[in-house]
Coordinates of C-alpha atoms in Angstrom, one line a residue:
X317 CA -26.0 1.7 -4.2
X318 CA -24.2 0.8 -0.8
X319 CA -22.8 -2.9 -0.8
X320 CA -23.7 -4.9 2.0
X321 CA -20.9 -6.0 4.3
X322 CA -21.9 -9.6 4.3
X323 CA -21.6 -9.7 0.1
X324 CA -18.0 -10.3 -0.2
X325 CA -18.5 -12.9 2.6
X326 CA -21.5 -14.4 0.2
X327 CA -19.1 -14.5 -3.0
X328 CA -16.5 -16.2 -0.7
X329 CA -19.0 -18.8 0.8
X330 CA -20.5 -19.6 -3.1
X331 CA -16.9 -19.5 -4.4
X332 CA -16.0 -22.3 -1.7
X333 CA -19.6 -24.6 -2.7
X334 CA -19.0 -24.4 -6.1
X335 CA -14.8 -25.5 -5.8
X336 CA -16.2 -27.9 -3.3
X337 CA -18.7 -29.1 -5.2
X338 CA -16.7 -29.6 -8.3
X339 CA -13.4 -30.8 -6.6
X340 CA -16.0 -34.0 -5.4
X341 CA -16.5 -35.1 -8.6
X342 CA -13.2 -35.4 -10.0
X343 CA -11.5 -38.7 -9.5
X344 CA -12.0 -41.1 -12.4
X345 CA -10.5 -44.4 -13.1
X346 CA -8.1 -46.2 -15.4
X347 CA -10.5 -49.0 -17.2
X348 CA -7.9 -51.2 -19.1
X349 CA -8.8 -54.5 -20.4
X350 CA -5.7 -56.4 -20.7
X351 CA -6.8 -59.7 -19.7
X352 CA -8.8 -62.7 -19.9
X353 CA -11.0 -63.1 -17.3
X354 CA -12.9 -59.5 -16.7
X355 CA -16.9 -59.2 -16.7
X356 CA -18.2 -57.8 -19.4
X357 CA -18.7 -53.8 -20.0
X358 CA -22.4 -53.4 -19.6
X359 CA -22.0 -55.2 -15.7
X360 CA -18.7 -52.9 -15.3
X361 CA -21.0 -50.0 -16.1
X362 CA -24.0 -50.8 -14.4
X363 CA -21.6 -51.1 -11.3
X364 CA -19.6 -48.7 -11.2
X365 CA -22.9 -45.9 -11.6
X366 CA -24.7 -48.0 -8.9
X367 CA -22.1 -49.1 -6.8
X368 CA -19.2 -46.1 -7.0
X369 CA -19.0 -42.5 -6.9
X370 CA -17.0 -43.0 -10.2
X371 CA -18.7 -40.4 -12.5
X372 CA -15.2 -40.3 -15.1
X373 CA -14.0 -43.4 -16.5
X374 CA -10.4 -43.2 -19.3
X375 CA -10.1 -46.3 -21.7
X376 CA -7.1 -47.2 -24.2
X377 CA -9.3 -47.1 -27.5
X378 CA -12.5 -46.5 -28.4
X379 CA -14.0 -50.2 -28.1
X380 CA -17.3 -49.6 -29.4
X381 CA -18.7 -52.5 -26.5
X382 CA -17.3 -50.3 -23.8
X383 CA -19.4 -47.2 -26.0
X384 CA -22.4 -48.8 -25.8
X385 CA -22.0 -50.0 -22.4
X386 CA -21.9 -46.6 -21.0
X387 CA -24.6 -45.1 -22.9
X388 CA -27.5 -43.3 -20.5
X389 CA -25.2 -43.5 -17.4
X390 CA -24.2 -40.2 -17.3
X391 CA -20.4 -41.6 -16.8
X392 CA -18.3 -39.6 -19.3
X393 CA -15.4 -41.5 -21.3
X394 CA -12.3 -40.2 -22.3
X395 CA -11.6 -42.5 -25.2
X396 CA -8.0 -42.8 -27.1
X397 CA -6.4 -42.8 -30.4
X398 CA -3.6 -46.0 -30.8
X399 CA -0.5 -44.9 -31.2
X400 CA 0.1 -46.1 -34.8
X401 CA -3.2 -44.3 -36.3
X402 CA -1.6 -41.1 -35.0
X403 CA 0.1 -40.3 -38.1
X404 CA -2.9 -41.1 -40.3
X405 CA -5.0 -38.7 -38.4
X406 CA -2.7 -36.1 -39.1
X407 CA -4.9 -35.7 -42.2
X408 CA -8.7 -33.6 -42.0
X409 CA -10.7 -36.2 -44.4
X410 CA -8.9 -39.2 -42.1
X411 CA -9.8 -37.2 -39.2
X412 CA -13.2 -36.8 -40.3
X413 CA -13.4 -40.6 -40.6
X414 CA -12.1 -41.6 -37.3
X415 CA -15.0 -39.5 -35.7
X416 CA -17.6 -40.7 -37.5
X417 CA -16.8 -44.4 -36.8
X418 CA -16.1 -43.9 -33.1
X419 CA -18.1 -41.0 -31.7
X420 CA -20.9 -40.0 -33.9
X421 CA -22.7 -43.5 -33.5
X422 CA -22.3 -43.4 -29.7
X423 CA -22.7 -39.2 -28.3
X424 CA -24.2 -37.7 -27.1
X425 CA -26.3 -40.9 -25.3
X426 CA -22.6 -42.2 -24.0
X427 CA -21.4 -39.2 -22.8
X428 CA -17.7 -38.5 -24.1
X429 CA -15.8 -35.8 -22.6
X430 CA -12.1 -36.4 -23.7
X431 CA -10.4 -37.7 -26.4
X432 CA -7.0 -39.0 -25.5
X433 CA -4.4 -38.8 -29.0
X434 CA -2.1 -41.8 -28.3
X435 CA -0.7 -42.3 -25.0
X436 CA 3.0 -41.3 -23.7
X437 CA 4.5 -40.3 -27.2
X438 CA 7.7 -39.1 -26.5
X439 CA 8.5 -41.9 -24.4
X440 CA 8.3 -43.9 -27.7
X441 CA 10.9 -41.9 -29.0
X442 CA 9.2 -42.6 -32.4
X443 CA 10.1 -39.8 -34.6
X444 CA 7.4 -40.4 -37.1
X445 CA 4.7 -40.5 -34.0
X446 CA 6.2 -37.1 -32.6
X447 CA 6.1 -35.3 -35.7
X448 CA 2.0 -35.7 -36.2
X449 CA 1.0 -35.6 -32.9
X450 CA -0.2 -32.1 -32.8
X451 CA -1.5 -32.1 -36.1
X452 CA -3.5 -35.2 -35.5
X453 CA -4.9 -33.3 -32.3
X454 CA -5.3 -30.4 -34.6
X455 CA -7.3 -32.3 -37.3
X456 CA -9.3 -34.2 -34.8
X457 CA -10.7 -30.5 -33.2
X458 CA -11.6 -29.7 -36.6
X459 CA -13.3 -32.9 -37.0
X460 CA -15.3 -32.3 -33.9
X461 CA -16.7 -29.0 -34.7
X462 CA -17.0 -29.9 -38.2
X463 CA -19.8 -32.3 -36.5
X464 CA -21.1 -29.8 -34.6
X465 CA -19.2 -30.9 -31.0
X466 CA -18.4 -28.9 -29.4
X467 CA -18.4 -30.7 -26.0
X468 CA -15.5 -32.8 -26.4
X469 CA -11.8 -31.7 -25.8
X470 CA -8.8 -33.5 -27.3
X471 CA -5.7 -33.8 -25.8
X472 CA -2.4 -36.7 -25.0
X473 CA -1.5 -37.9 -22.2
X474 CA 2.3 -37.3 -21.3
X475 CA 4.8 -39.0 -19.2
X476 CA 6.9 -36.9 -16.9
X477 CA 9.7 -37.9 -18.7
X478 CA 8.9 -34.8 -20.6
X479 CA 11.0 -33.3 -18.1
X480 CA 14.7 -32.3 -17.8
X481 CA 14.8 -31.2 -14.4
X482 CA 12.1 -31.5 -11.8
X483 CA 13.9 -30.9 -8.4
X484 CA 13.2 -28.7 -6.3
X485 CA 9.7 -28.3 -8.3
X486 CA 10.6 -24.5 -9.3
X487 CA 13.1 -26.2 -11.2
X488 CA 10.7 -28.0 -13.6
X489 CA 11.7 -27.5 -17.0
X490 CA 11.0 -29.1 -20.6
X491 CA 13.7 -31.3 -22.4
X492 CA 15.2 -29.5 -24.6
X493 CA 15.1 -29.5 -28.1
X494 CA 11.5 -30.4 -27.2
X495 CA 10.5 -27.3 -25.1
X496 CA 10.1 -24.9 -27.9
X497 CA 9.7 -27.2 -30.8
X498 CA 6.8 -29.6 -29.4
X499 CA 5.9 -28.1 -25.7
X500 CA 5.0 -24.8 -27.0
X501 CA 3.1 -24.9 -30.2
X502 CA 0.9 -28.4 -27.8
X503 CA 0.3 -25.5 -24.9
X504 CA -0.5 -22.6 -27.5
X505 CA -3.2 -25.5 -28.8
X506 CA -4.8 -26.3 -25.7
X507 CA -5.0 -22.6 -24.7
X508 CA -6.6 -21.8 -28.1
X509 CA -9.0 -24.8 -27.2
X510 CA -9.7 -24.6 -24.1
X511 CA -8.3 -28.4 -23.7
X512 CA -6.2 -29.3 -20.8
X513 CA -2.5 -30.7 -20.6
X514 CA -2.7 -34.5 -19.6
X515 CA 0.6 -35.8 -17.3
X516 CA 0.8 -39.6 -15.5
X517 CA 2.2 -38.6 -12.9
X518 CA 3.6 -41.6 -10.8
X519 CA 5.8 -41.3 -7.4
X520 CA 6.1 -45.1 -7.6
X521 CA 8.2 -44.7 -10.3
X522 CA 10.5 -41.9 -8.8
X523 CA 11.0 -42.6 -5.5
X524 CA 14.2 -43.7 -3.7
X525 CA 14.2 -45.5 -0.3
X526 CA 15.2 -42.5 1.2
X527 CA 11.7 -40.6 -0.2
X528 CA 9.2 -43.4 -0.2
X529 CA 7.6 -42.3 2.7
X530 CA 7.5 -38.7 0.9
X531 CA 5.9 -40.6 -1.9
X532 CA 3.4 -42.3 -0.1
X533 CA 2.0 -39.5 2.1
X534 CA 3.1 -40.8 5.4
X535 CA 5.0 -38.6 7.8
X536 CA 8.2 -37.5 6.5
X537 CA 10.9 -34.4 7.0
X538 CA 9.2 -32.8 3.0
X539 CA 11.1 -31.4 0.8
X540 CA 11.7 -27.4 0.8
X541 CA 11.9 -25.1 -2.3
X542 CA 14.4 -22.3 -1.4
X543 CA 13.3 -20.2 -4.7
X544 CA 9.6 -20.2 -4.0
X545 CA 9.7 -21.0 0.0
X546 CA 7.2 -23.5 -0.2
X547 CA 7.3 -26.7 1.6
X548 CA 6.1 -30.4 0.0
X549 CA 5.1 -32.5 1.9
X550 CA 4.7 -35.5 -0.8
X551 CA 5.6 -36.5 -3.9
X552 CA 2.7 -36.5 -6.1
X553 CA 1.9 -32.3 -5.6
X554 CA 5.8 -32.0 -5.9
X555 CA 5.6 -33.3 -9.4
X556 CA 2.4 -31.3 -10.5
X557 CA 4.4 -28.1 -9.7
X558 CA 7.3 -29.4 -11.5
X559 CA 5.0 -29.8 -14.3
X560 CA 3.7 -26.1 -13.8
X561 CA 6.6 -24.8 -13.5
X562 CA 8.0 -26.0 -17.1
X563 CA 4.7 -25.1 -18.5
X564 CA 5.1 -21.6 -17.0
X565 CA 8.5 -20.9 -18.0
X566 CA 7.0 -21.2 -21.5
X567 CA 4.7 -18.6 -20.5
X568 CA 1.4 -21.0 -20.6
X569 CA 0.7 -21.5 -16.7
X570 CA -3.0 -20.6 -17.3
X571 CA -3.6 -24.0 -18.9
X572 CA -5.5 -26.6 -17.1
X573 CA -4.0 -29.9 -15.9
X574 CA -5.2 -33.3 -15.7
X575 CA -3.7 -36.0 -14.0
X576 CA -4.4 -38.8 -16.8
X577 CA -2.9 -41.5 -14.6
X578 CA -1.3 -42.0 -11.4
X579 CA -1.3 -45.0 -9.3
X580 CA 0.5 -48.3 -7.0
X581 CA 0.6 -51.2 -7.4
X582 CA -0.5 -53.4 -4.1
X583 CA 2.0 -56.7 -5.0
X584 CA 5.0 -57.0 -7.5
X585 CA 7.9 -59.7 -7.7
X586 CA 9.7 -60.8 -5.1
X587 CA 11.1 -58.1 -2.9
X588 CA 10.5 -55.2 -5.3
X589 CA 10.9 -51.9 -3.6
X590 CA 7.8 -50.3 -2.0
X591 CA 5.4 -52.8 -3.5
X592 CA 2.5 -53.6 -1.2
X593 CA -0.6 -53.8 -0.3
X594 CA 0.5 -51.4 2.4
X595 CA 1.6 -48.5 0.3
X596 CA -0.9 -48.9 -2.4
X597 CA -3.6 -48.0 0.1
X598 CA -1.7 -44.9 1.3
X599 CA -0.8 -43.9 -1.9
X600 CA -4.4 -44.5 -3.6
X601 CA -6.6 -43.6 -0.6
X602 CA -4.2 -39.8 0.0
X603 CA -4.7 -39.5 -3.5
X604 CA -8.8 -39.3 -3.4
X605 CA -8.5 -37.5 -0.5
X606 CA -6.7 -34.9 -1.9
X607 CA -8.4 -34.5 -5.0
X608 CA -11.4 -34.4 -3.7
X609 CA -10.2 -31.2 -0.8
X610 CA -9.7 -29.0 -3.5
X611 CA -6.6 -27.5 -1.9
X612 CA -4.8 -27.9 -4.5
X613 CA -0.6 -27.7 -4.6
X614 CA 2.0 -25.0 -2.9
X615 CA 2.1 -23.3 -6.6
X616 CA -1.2 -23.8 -7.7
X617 CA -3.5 -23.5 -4.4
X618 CA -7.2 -24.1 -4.8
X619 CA -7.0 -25.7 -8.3
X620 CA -8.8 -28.6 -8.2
X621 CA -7.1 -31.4 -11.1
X622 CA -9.3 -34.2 -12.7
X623 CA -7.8 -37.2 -11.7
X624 CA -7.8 -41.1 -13.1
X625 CA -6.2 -43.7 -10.7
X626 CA -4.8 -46.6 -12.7
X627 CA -6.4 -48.7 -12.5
X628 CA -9.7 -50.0 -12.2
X629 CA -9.3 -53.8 -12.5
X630 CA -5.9 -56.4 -12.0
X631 CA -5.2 -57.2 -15.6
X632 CA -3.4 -61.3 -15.9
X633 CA -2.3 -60.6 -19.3
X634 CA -0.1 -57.5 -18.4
X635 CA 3.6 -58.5 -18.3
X636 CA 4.8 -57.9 -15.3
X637 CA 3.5 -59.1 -11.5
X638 CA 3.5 -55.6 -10.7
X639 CA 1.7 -54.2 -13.8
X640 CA -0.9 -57.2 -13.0
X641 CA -1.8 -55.1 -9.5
X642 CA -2.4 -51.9 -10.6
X643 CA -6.0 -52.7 -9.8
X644 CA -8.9 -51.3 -7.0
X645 CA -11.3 -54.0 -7.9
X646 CA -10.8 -57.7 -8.7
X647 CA -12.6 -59.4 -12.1
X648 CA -15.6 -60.3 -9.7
X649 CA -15.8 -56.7 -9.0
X650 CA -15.2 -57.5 -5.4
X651 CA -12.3 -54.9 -3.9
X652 CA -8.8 -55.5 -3.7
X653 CA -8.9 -52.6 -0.9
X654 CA -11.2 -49.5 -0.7
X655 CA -10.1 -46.3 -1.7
X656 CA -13.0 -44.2 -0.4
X657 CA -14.9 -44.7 -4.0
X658 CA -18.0 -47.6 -2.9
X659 CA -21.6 -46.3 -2.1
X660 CA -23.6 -47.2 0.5
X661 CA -21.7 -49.3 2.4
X662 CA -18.6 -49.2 5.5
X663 CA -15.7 -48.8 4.5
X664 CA -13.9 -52.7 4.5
X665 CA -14.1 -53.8 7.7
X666 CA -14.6 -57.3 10.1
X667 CA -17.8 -59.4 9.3
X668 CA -19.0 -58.9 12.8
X669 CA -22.4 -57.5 13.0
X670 CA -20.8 -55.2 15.8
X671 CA -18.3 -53.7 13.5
X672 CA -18.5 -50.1 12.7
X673 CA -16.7 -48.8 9.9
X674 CA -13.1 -47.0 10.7
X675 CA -13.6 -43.4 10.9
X676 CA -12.2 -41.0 8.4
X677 CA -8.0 -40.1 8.7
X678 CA -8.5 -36.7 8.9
X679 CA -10.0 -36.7 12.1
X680 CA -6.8 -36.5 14.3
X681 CA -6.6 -40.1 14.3
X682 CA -3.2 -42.2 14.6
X683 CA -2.2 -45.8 13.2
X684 CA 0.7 -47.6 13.9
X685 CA 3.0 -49.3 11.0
X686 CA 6.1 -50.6 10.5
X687 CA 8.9 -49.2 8.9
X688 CA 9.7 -49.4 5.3
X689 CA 13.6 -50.6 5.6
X690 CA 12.5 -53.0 8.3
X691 CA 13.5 -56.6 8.4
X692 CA 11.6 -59.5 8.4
X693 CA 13.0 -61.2 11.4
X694 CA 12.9 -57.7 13.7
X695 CA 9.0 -57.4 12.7
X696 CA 8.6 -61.0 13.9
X697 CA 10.1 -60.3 16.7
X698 CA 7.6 -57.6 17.3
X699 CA 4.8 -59.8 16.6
X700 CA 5.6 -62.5 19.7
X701 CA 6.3 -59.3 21.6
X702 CA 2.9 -58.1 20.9
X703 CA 1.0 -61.1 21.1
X704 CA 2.7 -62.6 24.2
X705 CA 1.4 -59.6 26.0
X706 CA -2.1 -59.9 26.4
X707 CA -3.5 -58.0 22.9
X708 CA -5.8 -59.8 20.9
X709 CA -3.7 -61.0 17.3
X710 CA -6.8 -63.7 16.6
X711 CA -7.3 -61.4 13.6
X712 CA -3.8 -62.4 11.8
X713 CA -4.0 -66.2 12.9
X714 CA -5.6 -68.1 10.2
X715 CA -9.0 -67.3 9.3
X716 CA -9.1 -64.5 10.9
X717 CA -9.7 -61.2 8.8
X718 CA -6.5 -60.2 8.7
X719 CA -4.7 -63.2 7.9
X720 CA -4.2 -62.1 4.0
X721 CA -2.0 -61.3 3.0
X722 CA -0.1 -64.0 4.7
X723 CA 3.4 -62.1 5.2
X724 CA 5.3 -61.2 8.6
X725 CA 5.3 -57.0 7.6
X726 CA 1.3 -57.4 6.7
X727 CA 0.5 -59.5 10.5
X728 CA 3.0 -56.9 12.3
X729 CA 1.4 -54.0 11.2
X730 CA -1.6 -55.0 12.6
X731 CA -0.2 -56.4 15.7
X732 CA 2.2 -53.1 16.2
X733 CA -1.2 -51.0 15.9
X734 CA -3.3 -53.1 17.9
X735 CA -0.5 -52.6 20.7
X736 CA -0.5 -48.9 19.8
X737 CA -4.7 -48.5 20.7
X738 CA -4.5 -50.7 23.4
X739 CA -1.8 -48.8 25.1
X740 CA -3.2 -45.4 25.1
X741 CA -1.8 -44.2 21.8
X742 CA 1.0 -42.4 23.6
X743 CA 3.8 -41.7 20.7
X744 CA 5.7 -43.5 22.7
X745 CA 4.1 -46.7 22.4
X746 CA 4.8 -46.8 18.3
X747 CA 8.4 -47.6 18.8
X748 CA 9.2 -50.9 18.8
X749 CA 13.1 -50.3 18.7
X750 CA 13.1 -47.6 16.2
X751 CA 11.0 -50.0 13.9
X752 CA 7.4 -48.3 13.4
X753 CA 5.8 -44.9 12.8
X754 CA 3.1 -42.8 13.3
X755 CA 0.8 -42.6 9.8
X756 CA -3.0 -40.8 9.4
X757 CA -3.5 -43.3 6.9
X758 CA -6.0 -45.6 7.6
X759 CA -4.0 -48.7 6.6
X760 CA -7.5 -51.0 6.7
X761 CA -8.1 -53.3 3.5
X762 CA -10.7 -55.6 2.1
X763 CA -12.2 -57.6 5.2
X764 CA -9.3 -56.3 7.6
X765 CA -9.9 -53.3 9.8
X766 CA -7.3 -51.8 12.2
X767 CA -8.8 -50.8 15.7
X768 CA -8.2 -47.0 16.1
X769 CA -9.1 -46.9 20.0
X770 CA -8.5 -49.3 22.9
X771 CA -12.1 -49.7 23.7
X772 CA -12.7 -51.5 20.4
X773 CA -9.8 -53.4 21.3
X774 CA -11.0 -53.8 25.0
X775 CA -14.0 -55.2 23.3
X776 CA -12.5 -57.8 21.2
X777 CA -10.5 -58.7 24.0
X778 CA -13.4 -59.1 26.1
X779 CA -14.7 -61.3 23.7
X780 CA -11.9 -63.5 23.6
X781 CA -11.8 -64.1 27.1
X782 CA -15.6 -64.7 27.2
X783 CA -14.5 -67.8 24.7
X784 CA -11.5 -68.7 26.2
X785 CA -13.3 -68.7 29.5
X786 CA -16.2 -71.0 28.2
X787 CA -13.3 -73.2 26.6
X788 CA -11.8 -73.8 29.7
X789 CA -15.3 -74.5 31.4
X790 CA -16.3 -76.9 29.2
X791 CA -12.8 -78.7 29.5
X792 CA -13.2 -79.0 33.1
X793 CA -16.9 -80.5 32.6
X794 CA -15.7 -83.3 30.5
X795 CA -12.6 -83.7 32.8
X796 CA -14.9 -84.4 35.4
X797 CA -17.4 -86.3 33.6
X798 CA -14.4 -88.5 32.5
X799 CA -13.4 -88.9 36.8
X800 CA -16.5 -89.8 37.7
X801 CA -17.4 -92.1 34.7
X802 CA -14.1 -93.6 36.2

């Protein structure tokens, strides 16, 4: 029979629904509990199912609360393995035990789709922990379909320290000693399986002040690949194909990747390098966004990679400022900034019944920001510039919605992009003496939103004058109501 000329056009259009329908639902989150003060799992669960599009959620054990919590949500789990039970579970009847305790009472009503074996094991350096970390995955599968699962995939998470060379990405190669010994016999498992390769991939952690921009997704020169000829244009796809690469050169490209972690942290110590609230909305929100295109990276095009930010919640008891800001949402489940992840509501924006949300970045839209190697004194400089000149700043005076954070780089962003929209968004107008540049990040948080036209900004203006205007009236009234009572 003769094939239509519009079939291969069908398969292409059902190929793209069904990679854009599954690239939409892959973004999960981090759920640590290091801390005192965090609600408790049931309200975590019941929120993030009625309140997110969260649909994957990765914990650190397998906390039989957070089990139950999740039951008959249709959220799936990937729940760990400690580190030290590792070795014990190198064993079938141990195995055996561990899944009985901490899946059979709780699946198929909690919905479990991973199971994470420890967490970064060669970045322990532990010997002992090294040496039965395959076999505990190994014994663990067994376990599973010894049960009759066969649903649930087990895998480890990886740092990318796993790498000796990662730059340019073609270069990405296993450590050796480890590549053949460990790398290849872990990929020959997950192939047999069927399991992915987990990585935490994290820019924050790799990036230089010369590539922080490249690490954050905001305009920058890329980096170019002169073996493959491809161009990146951030960090985060740059060390995927890094990972790919290594995994390739041991001839096991074919097996699928997840991204177990990746993340920013929005405050730190004291003038820590690229910590902000700034650059953990770029990083976080470009990282949802390009999950959830399905474009995947210059070496692996059109893969779509199952993603968990970390993390879900600040955790106090973590021992670092920074590590203590990892989080999206706050212990009252209120965001610390929206990454594109809340249902049925605008994205954060001003209280004003007026307000409409910001429209999406990728609609040819521009914000101005400042710099990254910026001082504070030039930015303030740009502020009184801005401010003296006629644009509404009532937002960054106190109490207005963009007073927090309270810091000169956080008020002159907003200032340096309200000056931006009100002047016509000419490129031109985004200088400030070589201090600013051009992003398609949204840089809105929580209860701040940056105007992204002048007639927003005409408005507000408008507004203030209408005020200021009354003010005045009102102070001539009572000047001459005091003259004549005189």
């Amino acid at each position: 029979m003769a094939s239509s000329p519009f079939f291969p056009l069908l398969l292409s259009l059902f190929s793209l629904f069904f990679r854009l329908s599954s690239a939409a639902n892959s973004i999960g989150v981090n759920y640590g509990t290091v801390s005192d003060n965090l609600p408790p799992p049931s309200q975590v669960a019941a929120f993030l199912k009625s309140q997110t599009s969260i649909d994957r959620v990765k914990i650190f054990e397998a906390n039989p609360e957070i089990l139950r919590a999740f039951a008959g949500t249709g959220i799936a789990l990937t729940i760990s393995v400690v580190n030290g039970d590792i070795p014990t579970l190198a064993k079938l009847p141990a195995a055996q035990s561990w899944v009985d305790i901490n899946v059979l009472p709780f699946y198929p009503n909690t919905l479990i789709n991973y199971i994470a074996v420890g967490n970064e094991i060669l970045a322990t350096s532990d010997k002992n922990l090294i040496a039965h970390m395959l076999p505990a995955m190994k014994e663990l599968h067994s376990a599973l379909r010894l049960a009759n699962i066969s649903h649930i995939k087990v895998s480890t998470p990886h740092s990318l320290g796993i790498l000796s060379a990662s730059e340019p990405p073609s270069n990405g190669r296993f450590r050796r000693g480890y590549d053949r010994v460990i790398f290849a016999p872990s990929l020959e498992f997950h192939r047999r399986t069927k399991t992915p390769f987990m990585v935490n991939p994290y820019p924050f952690f790799s990036f230089r002040p010369a590539t922080l921009d490249f690490a954050l997704f905001k305009p920058n020169a890329g980096v170019f690949d002169n073996v493959t000829g491809m161009h990146y244009t951030n960090m985060f796809d740059a060390q995927l194909d890094a990972v790919y690469s290594a995994m390739k050169k041991l001839g096991y490209g074919d097996v699928d990747i997840v991204v177990a972690e990746t993340g920013w942290p929005s405050a730190g110590d004291p003038n820590q390098p690229g910590v902000s609230m700034e650059n953990a909305i770029s990083f976080n929100r470009n990282i949802v966004k390009l999950v959830n295109s399905g474009i995947g990276t210059p070496l692996m095009p059109n893969r779509t990679f199952e993603t968990y930010v970390f993390a879900l919640f600040n955790e106090n008891l973590k021992p670092s400022a920074s590590e203590r800001n990892y989080g999206l949402f706050k212990p009252d489940l209120t965001p610390v900034y929206d990454v594109g992840i809340l249902l049925n509501q605008p994205s954060m924006g001003p209280t004003s019944p007026n307000a409409q949300p910001p429209e999406p970045s990728d609609a040819g839209r521009k914000w101005c920001v400042p710099k990254t190697d910026v001082s504070d004194e030039a930015l303030q400089k740009n502020i009184d510039y801005v401010c003296s000149s006629g644009v509404e700043c009532g937002p960054i005076e106190a109490g207005g919605e963009c007073y927090n954070p309270n810091t000169v780089r956080s008020h002159a962003s907003y200032a340096m992009n309200a000056y931006f929209q009100s002047a016509g968004r000419h490129d031109f107008n985004c200088d400030f003496n070589n201090t600013a540049l051009l992003t398609a990040a949204d840089p809105s948080y929580e209860t701040c939103s940056y105007p992204f036209d002048e007639e927003k900004l005409t408005e507000k203006s408008a507004a203030m004058t209408s005020r200021m205007i009354g003010a005045v009236a009102l102070a001539c009234i009572a000047v001459v109501g005091v003259a004549v009572f005189y």
